[in-house]
Amino acid sequence: MASEIISTARDTSPKPEYLALMAKRRKALQDELAAIMPRNAKFVWEIGSGHGHFLTAYAEAHKDQLCVGVDIIIERVRRGDKKRDRAELKNLHFVRAEARLFLDVLPDDARFASIYVLFPDPWPKKRHHKNRIMQADFLHRVAMRAEIGAPLYFRTDYAPYFSEVEEMLRNHPDWQLRKDNTLPFELATVFQIKAPSYQSLVAVRRQVAR
């Protein structure tokens, strides 16, 4: 009698419950962004806004600019909202969102005027490097929604991460490193105060090739 072949392969496809949850989150985020974004919005985006110290100060100093910060931890977003409300800033919004999902549902006519990535999680262990936000494909997606010449500001206290990002941007088709790495606005965040040292770089969105 022929032996019975039993498949031990696991079904790795997403569960219906998970797909439904993600669809609900996407729709909620899409509705939230539609409510805060005017048509043809050009805005300052901070990825990983933490408790909102930097972006609140920036928005208060630049009340003519729309500012949006994203973070995945709800308590951080709530603290940012409290700072915004105390300062009565109508040009500032904090959103709970993963950066890639934010890009997925961003209104088609919205564009980044500038992008700040300050002290992101460096994920120092090699097996965790895939979790770093500064990846070539992510930078391409950001570039597709950025105005030509829009600056990307990056700062970290983890030297290996800085070197990796610097090399990545040096060879990236969508971004050009700028010689002057000065940030146009400074506020010492909690991470910056604790860091014994840190490095910054600035890249600008390249002109689209014709």
Rosetta silent file (secondary structure, phi, psi, omega in degrees, C-alpha in Angstrom):
SEQUENCE: MASEIISTARDTSPKPEYLALMAKRRKALQDELAAIMPRNAKFVWEIGSGHGHFLTAYAEAHKDQLCVGVDIIIERVRRGDKKRDRAELKNLHFVRAEARLFLDVLPDDARFASIYVLFPDPWPKKRHHKNRIMQADFLHRVAMRAEIGAPLYFRTDYAPYFSEVEEMLRNHPDWQLRKDNTLPFELATVFQIKAPSYQSLVAVRRQVAR
SCORE:     score description
SCORE:     0.000 S_00000001
   1 L     0.000  132.655 -179.342    0.000    0.000    0.000 S_00000001
   2 L   -63.233  137.118 -179.756    1.369    3.361   -0.945 S_00000001
   3 L   -70.925  144.357 -179.864    2.437    5.360    2.032 S_00000001
   4 L   -79.834  130.801  179.144    0.361    8.395    2.818 S_00000001
   5 L   -93.221  120.447 -179.415    2.175   11.691    2.360 S_00000001
   6 L  -107.181  122.573  179.913    1.417   14.120    5.131 S_00000001
   7 L   -78.995  130.470  177.313    2.206   17.754    4.524 S_00000001
   8 L  -107.283    7.145 -179.545    3.880   19.491    7.428 S_00000001
   9 L   -67.463  137.241  179.468    4.032   22.863    5.742 S_00000001
  10 L   -87.916  144.888  175.644    2.550   25.631    7.829 S_00000001
  11 L   -81.823  107.885 -176.673   -0.012   28.026    6.455 S_00000001
  12 L   -97.085    5.745  179.415    1.762   31.391    6.765 S_00000001
  13 L   -69.228  146.723 -178.015   -0.980   33.424    5.083 S_00000001
  14 L   -59.850  143.000  178.142   -2.443   36.204    7.264 S_00000001
  15 L   -71.356  148.563  178.878   -5.448   35.255    9.349 S_00000001
  16 H   -56.039  -36.629 -179.680   -8.823   36.813    8.395 S_00000001
  17 H   -64.175  -40.166  179.388   -9.009   38.491   11.804 S_00000001
  18 H   -66.081  -44.299  179.831   -5.631   40.136   11.256 S_00000001
  19 H   -61.804  -39.780  179.040   -6.586   41.317    7.765 S_00000001
  20 H   -66.244  -40.855  178.690   -9.817   42.774    9.099 S_00000001
  21 H   -63.502  -44.912 -179.973   -7.964   44.569   11.901 S_00000001
  22 H   -65.062  -38.852  177.392   -5.422   46.047    9.481 S_00000001
  23 H   -62.678  -39.130  178.215   -8.165   47.185    7.105 S_00000001
  24 H   -65.486  -42.370  179.098   -9.884   48.909   10.027 S_00000001
  25 H   -65.399  -42.270  178.609   -6.653   50.631   11.051 S_00000001
  26 H   -59.775  -45.389 -178.515   -5.942   51.754    7.494 S_00000001
  27 H   -65.135  -42.363  179.808   -9.415   53.230    7.136 S_00000001
  28 H   -63.019  -42.870  179.486   -9.216   55.019   10.498 S_00000001
  29 H   -67.876  -40.640  177.897   -5.801   56.493    9.642 S_00000001
  30 H   -59.475  -44.036  179.004   -6.948   57.471    6.171 S_00000001
  31 H   -66.128  -39.107  179.914   -9.934   59.324    7.651 S_00000001
  32 H   -64.018  -44.215 -179.638   -7.716   61.011   10.266 S_00000001
  33 H   -68.657  -37.502  178.489   -5.269   62.296    7.661 S_00000001
  34 H   -61.958  -31.475 -178.217   -8.065   63.469    5.368 S_00000001
  35 H   -76.216  -27.914 -175.755   -9.410   65.545    8.264 S_00000001
  36 H  -103.542  -10.962 -177.223   -6.123   67.319    9.042 S_00000001
  37 L  -100.405  119.096  171.090   -4.703   67.708    5.523 S_00000001
  38 L   -70.801  168.856  178.645   -5.880   70.586    3.331 S_00000001
  39 L   -63.691  141.246  179.948   -5.882   70.015   -0.396 S_00000001
  40 L    56.470   38.908 -176.914   -2.392   69.981   -1.927 S_00000001
  41 L   -63.983  138.529  170.582   -0.894   70.003    1.555 S_00000001
  42 E  -121.946  123.281 -170.712    2.830   70.598    1.947 S_00000001
  43 E  -144.957  159.375  175.076    3.984   69.728    5.427 S_00000001
  44 E   -86.867  128.105 -176.630    6.884   69.021    7.764 S_00000001
  45 E  -116.761  125.101  172.306    6.974   65.352    8.768 S_00000001
  46 E  -110.015  123.267  179.414    8.718   64.002   11.855 S_00000001
  47 E   -94.553  118.577 -176.232    9.125   60.232   11.995 S_00000001
  48 L    79.380   64.484 -172.836    9.222   59.028   15.592 S_00000001
  49 L   -80.212   -5.363  176.179    8.036   62.216   17.280 S_00000001
  50 L    57.886 -133.982 -179.435    8.297   60.793   20.799 S_00000001
  51 L   -86.285    5.594  171.929    6.685   63.048   23.383 S_00000001
  52 L    86.882    9.962 -176.878    6.510   65.895   20.882 S_00000001
  53 H   -59.981  -51.962 -174.569    9.158   68.219   22.326 S_00000001
  54 H   -65.236  -51.837 -172.577   10.942   68.970   19.062 S_00000001
  55 H   -70.312  -30.263  175.669    7.974   69.295   16.731 S_00000001
  56 H   -64.035  -46.133  178.446    5.940   71.378   19.172 S_00000001
  57 H   -64.006  -40.720  178.982    8.771   73.882   19.456 S_00000001
  58 H   -62.917  -47.162 -178.091    9.269   73.821   15.680 S_00000001
  59 H   -64.156  -33.965  178.833    5.579   74.383   14.979 S_00000001
  60 H   -69.021  -32.456  179.700    5.452   77.251   17.462 S_00000001
  61 H   -84.583  -13.223 -177.764    8.394   78.907   15.693 S_00000001
  62 L  -134.798   67.376 -173.965    6.912   78.247   12.214 S_00000001
  63 L   -70.310   -8.809  176.336    3.190   78.857   12.512 S_00000001
  64 L   -88.754   -1.078 -177.504    2.869   79.214    8.752 S_00000001
  65 L  -113.571  136.442  173.977    3.906   75.576    8.258 S_00000001
  66 E   -78.814  130.656 -176.775    1.770   72.475    8.718 S_00000001
  67 E  -126.072  132.205 -179.750    3.589   69.966   10.949 S_00000001
  68 E  -133.010  125.785  176.809    2.739   66.299   11.449 S_00000001
  69 E  -113.166  141.815  177.384    4.525   63.896   13.762 S_00000001
  70 E  -121.625  144.561  174.269    4.024   60.128   13.834 S_00000001
  71 E  -152.715  152.131 -176.429    4.818   57.618   16.531 S_00000001
  72 L   -90.554   -9.123 -177.792    3.628   54.077   17.139 S_00000001
  73 L  -101.456  118.518 -172.364    3.184   54.433   20.913 S_00000001
  74 H   -61.346  -36.639 -178.999   -0.158   55.971   21.857 S_00000001
  75 H   -63.519  -36.951  176.540    1.055   57.432   25.180 S_00000001
  76 H   -64.048  -42.778  179.504    3.712   59.439   23.320 S_00000001
  77 H   -62.201  -42.007  179.305    1.095   60.765   20.915 S_00000001
  78 H   -63.319  -39.833  178.050   -1.141   61.794   23.809 S_00000001
  79 H   -65.653  -39.975  175.944    1.724   63.675   25.463 S_00000001
  80 H   -61.210  -41.941  179.049    2.431   65.429   22.178 S_00000001
  81 H   -60.653  -39.256  179.662   -1.239   66.381   21.905 S_00000001
  82 H   -64.520  -41.349  177.932   -1.130   67.900   25.389 S_00000001
  83 H   -63.769  -43.778  178.714    1.870   70.034   24.476 S_00000001
  84 H   -59.519  -45.541 -176.678    0.170   71.144   21.272 S_00000001
  85 H   -67.075  -38.944  177.851   -3.040   72.044   23.077 S_00000001
  86 H   -62.677  -36.817 -179.247   -1.238   74.004   25.787 S_00000001
  87 H   -84.885   -6.178  179.163    0.544   75.996   23.096 S_00000001
  88 L    55.110   50.517 -177.775   -2.723   76.368   21.115 S_00000001
  89 L   -97.561  113.109  179.685   -1.048   75.347   17.883 S_00000001
  90 L   -83.444  -13.245 -176.797   -3.480   74.837   15.014 S_00000001
  91 L   -96.077   10.126 -174.001   -0.685   73.913   12.597 S_00000001
  92 E  -125.332  135.651  177.843    0.479   70.844   14.549 S_00000001
  93 E  -140.256  139.589  172.382   -0.832   67.290   14.620 S_00000001
  94 E  -113.919  135.820 -174.155    0.429   64.083   16.199 S_00000001
  95 E  -129.564  133.581  173.188   -0.706   60.792   14.725 S_00000001
  96 E   -81.987  112.019 -177.274   -0.360   57.257   15.983 S_00000001
  97 L  -167.602  148.323  167.809    0.946   55.378   12.960 S_00000001
  98 L   -78.801  140.651 -171.093    3.759   53.269   11.631 S_00000001
  99 H   -58.638  -38.710 -178.854    5.652   55.341    9.074 S_00000001
 100 H   -68.645  -38.747  176.604    5.102   52.917    6.188 S_00000001
 101 H   -66.422  -38.096  175.730    1.373   52.719    6.814 S_00000001
 102 H   -55.850  -45.693  178.221    1.285   56.522    6.977 S_00000001
 103 H   -62.655  -37.463 -178.024    2.798   56.613    3.495 S_00000001
 104 H   -60.483  -38.598 -171.915    0.278   54.063    2.264 S_00000001
 105 H  -108.133    2.883  178.707   -2.747   56.171    3.157 S_00000001
 106 L   -59.551  134.616  178.736   -1.359   59.694    2.730 S_00000001
 107 L   -52.547  142.617 -173.420   -3.642   61.725    0.422 S_00000001
 108 L   -58.580  -31.756 -175.353   -2.393   61.625   -3.170 S_00000001
 109 L   -92.609    2.162 -179.662   -1.919   65.402   -3.428 S_00000001
 110 L   -84.931  143.985 -178.210    0.019   65.778   -0.134 S_00000001
 111 E  -137.889  147.116  176.104    3.776   66.388   -0.255 S_00000001
 112 E   -80.891  127.665  172.749    6.607   66.567    2.268 S_00000001
 113 E   -85.309  -31.284  174.720    8.246   69.981    2.543 S_00000001
 114 E  -163.142  158.212 -177.065   10.879   68.511    4.878 S_00000001
 115 E  -132.412  133.438  177.399   11.438   65.330    6.857 S_00000001
 116 E  -118.609  128.773  173.614   13.024   64.901   10.290 S_00000001
 117 E  -128.763   95.407 -172.265   14.282   61.553   11.626 S_00000001
 118 E  -110.194  118.099  177.767   15.905   62.322   14.974 S_00000001
 119 L    52.469   54.582  175.523   17.422   59.570   17.096 S_00000001
 120 L   -70.157  161.318  177.096   15.442   56.636   15.658 S_00000001
 121 L   -58.002  121.385 -177.050   15.817   53.214   17.239 S_00000001
 122 L   -79.231  -13.126 -178.230   19.187   51.951   15.908 S_00000001
 123 L    42.662   68.923 -169.961   18.320   48.261   16.362 S_00000001
 124 L   -65.832  -28.924 -179.404   22.017   47.530   17.017 S_00000001
 125 L   -71.743  137.460 -174.624   21.889   43.734   16.753 S_00000001
 126 H   -56.903  -39.600 -178.315   22.555   42.559   13.202 S_00000001
 127 H   -68.322  -12.574  179.561   19.549   40.274   13.109 S_00000001
 128 H  -102.332   -1.563 -176.328   17.357   43.292   13.892 S_00000001
 129 H   -56.921  -28.360 -179.707   18.771   45.623   11.216 S_00000001
 130 H   -63.594  -17.286 -179.420   15.764   44.859    9.023 S_00000001
 131 H   -85.696   -9.485 -178.757   13.657   46.808   11.539 S_00000001
 132 L   -64.279  139.233 -179.017   15.540   50.072   10.999 S_00000001
 133 L   -70.816  -33.240 -177.269   13.395   52.792    9.473 S_00000001
 134 L   -83.125   86.577  177.521   16.209   54.131    7.296 S_00000001
 135 L  -121.272  153.415 -176.164   16.170   51.579    4.487 S_00000001
 136 H   -58.883  -42.586 -178.491   16.779   52.226    0.765 S_00000001
 137 H   -68.619  -36.749  177.348   13.266   51.182   -0.277 S_00000001
 138 H   -65.803  -42.381  179.001   11.670   53.310    2.433 S_00000001
 139 H   -63.029  -32.791  175.758   13.738   56.328    1.388 S_00000001
 140 H   -66.360  -43.602  179.826   12.537   55.802   -2.184 S_00000001
 141 H   -64.079  -39.343  177.115    8.923   55.817   -1.047 S_00000001
 142 H   -63.710  -42.701 -179.202    9.492   58.999    0.962 S_00000001
 143 H   -60.510  -35.447 -179.021   11.153   60.632   -2.043 S_00000001
 144 H   -66.305  -17.888  179.161    8.113   59.890   -4.197 S_00000001
 145 L  -112.682    9.861 -179.188    6.032   62.062   -1.859 S_00000001
 146 E  -104.589  146.727  174.366    8.612   64.817   -1.303 S_00000001
 147 L   -67.949  151.695  175.649    8.953   68.071   -3.170 S_00000001
 148 L   -60.011  130.520 -178.621   12.054   68.492   -5.306 S_00000001
 149 L    86.801   -3.740  179.719   14.748   69.946   -3.057 S_00000001
 150 L   -63.186  131.912 -179.015   12.939   68.902    0.124 S_00000001
 151 E   -85.269  145.498  172.790   15.500   68.262    2.884 S_00000001
 152 E  -114.854  119.614 -178.169   15.755   65.077    4.916 S_00000001
 153 E  -106.748  126.368 -178.292   17.366   65.593    8.328 S_00000001
 154 E  -128.795  135.689  179.120   18.808   62.585   10.136 S_00000001
 155 E  -143.995  136.482  178.907   20.505   62.478   13.526 S_00000001
 156 E  -150.641  155.708  175.354   21.701   59.562   15.644 S_00000001
 157 L  -103.320    8.165 -179.561   24.050   58.816   18.517 S_00000001
 158 L  -108.739  102.695 -171.052   24.855   55.345   17.168 S_00000001
 159 H   -55.962  -42.700  179.386   27.912   55.683   14.926 S_00000001
 160 H   -61.777  -37.402  178.319   27.497   52.427   12.935 S_00000001
 161 H   -65.999  -42.877  178.584   23.940   53.374   12.026 S_00000001
 162 H   -58.838  -46.492 -179.088   25.075   56.833   10.952 S_00000001
 163 H   -61.470  -40.615 -179.951   27.769   55.377    8.687 S_00000001
 164 H   -64.630  -44.944 -179.081   25.302   52.977    7.106 S_00000001
 165 H   -67.842  -40.578  178.184   22.746   55.691    6.391 S_00000001
 166 H   -58.993  -45.898  178.851   25.395   58.071    5.080 S_00000001
 167 H   -65.471  -39.701  179.047   26.641   55.449    2.622 S_00000001
 168 H   -60.953  -45.549 -178.853   23.094   54.570    1.626 S_00000001
 169 H   -73.139  -30.590  178.172   22.210   58.176    0.837 S_00000001
 170 H   -61.870  -30.192 -176.546   25.503   58.791   -0.956 S_00000001
 171 L  -110.219   10.676 -175.665   24.497   56.144   -3.485 S_00000001
 172 L   -85.381  133.110 -178.136   20.735   56.667   -3.503 S_00000001
 173 L   -69.242  -18.879 -175.540   19.175   57.745   -6.821 S_00000001
 174 L   -99.564  -11.915 -173.705   16.510   59.886   -5.124 S_00000001
 175 E  -131.887  148.162  177.621   18.610   61.775   -2.584 S_00000001
 176 E  -126.486  125.617  178.523   21.754   63.884   -2.619 S_00000001
 177 E   -66.268  140.996  177.304   23.853   64.482    0.480 S_00000001
 178 L  -100.804  144.242 -179.641   24.435   68.101    1.362 S_00000001
 179 L   -67.506  -37.702 -179.972   27.833   69.276    2.585 S_00000001
 180 L   -85.794  114.383 -178.304   26.285   71.452    5.270 S_00000001
 181 L   -98.964   22.130  179.217   24.784   69.167    7.911 S_00000001
 182 L   -76.972  131.656  173.476   23.359   71.967   10.019 S_00000001
 183 L   -81.324  139.619 -176.710   19.731   71.598   11.035 S_00000001
 184 L   -73.060  -13.273  179.554   17.743   74.809   10.507 S_00000001
 185 L  -142.369  133.401 -177.439   16.034   74.436   13.885 S_00000001
 186 L  -122.862  134.953  168.932   17.502   73.055   17.085 S_00000001
 187 L  -150.939  123.856 -177.930   15.904   71.804   20.263 S_00000001
 188 L   -72.633  108.601  178.254   17.681   69.370   22.541 S_00000001
 189 L   -78.085  174.265  178.498   15.338   66.404   22.912 S_00000001
 190 H   -58.243  -44.236  179.762   15.466   63.909   25.791 S_00000001
 191 H   -63.588  -40.634 -177.632   17.504   61.523   23.628 S_00000001
 192 H   -67.691  -39.217  179.447   19.905   64.265   22.590 S_00000001
 193 H   -63.113  -37.477 -178.187   20.478   65.413   26.162 S_00000001
 194 H   -78.270  -22.865 -174.818   21.319   61.855   27.205 S_00000001
 195 L   -73.346  130.014  176.981   23.594   61.173   24.225 S_00000001
 196 L   -67.520  -28.271  175.967   27.323   61.624   24.923 S_00000001
 197 L  -161.519  163.938  179.386   27.743   62.510   21.243 S_00000001
 198 L  -158.393  164.801  179.743   25.765   62.395   18.017 S_00000001
 199 E  -131.088  149.908 -179.162   26.069   62.977   14.283 S_00000001
 200 E  -127.850  152.621  170.146   23.782   64.649   11.771 S_00000001
 201 E  -144.580  158.179  179.682   23.388   64.586    8.031 S_00000001
 202 E  -131.521  131.218  174.151   21.189   66.354    5.522 S_00000001
 203 E  -126.710  152.358  179.646   20.090   65.059    2.136 S_00000001
 204 E  -121.429  148.860  178.533   17.840   66.753   -0.415 S_00000001
 205 E   -65.364  124.091 -178.883   15.355   65.286   -2.854 S_00000001
 206 L   -69.040  157.183  171.236   17.004   65.136   -6.272 S_00000001
 207 L   -63.565  135.451  179.310   15.577   66.692   -9.407 S_00000001
 208 L   -69.617  130.280 -179.999   13.498   64.141  -11.253 S_00000001
 209 L   -68.971  138.719  179.323   15.310   62.933  -14.359 S_00000001
 210 L   -99.835    0.000    0.000   13.566   63.740  -17.649 S_00000001
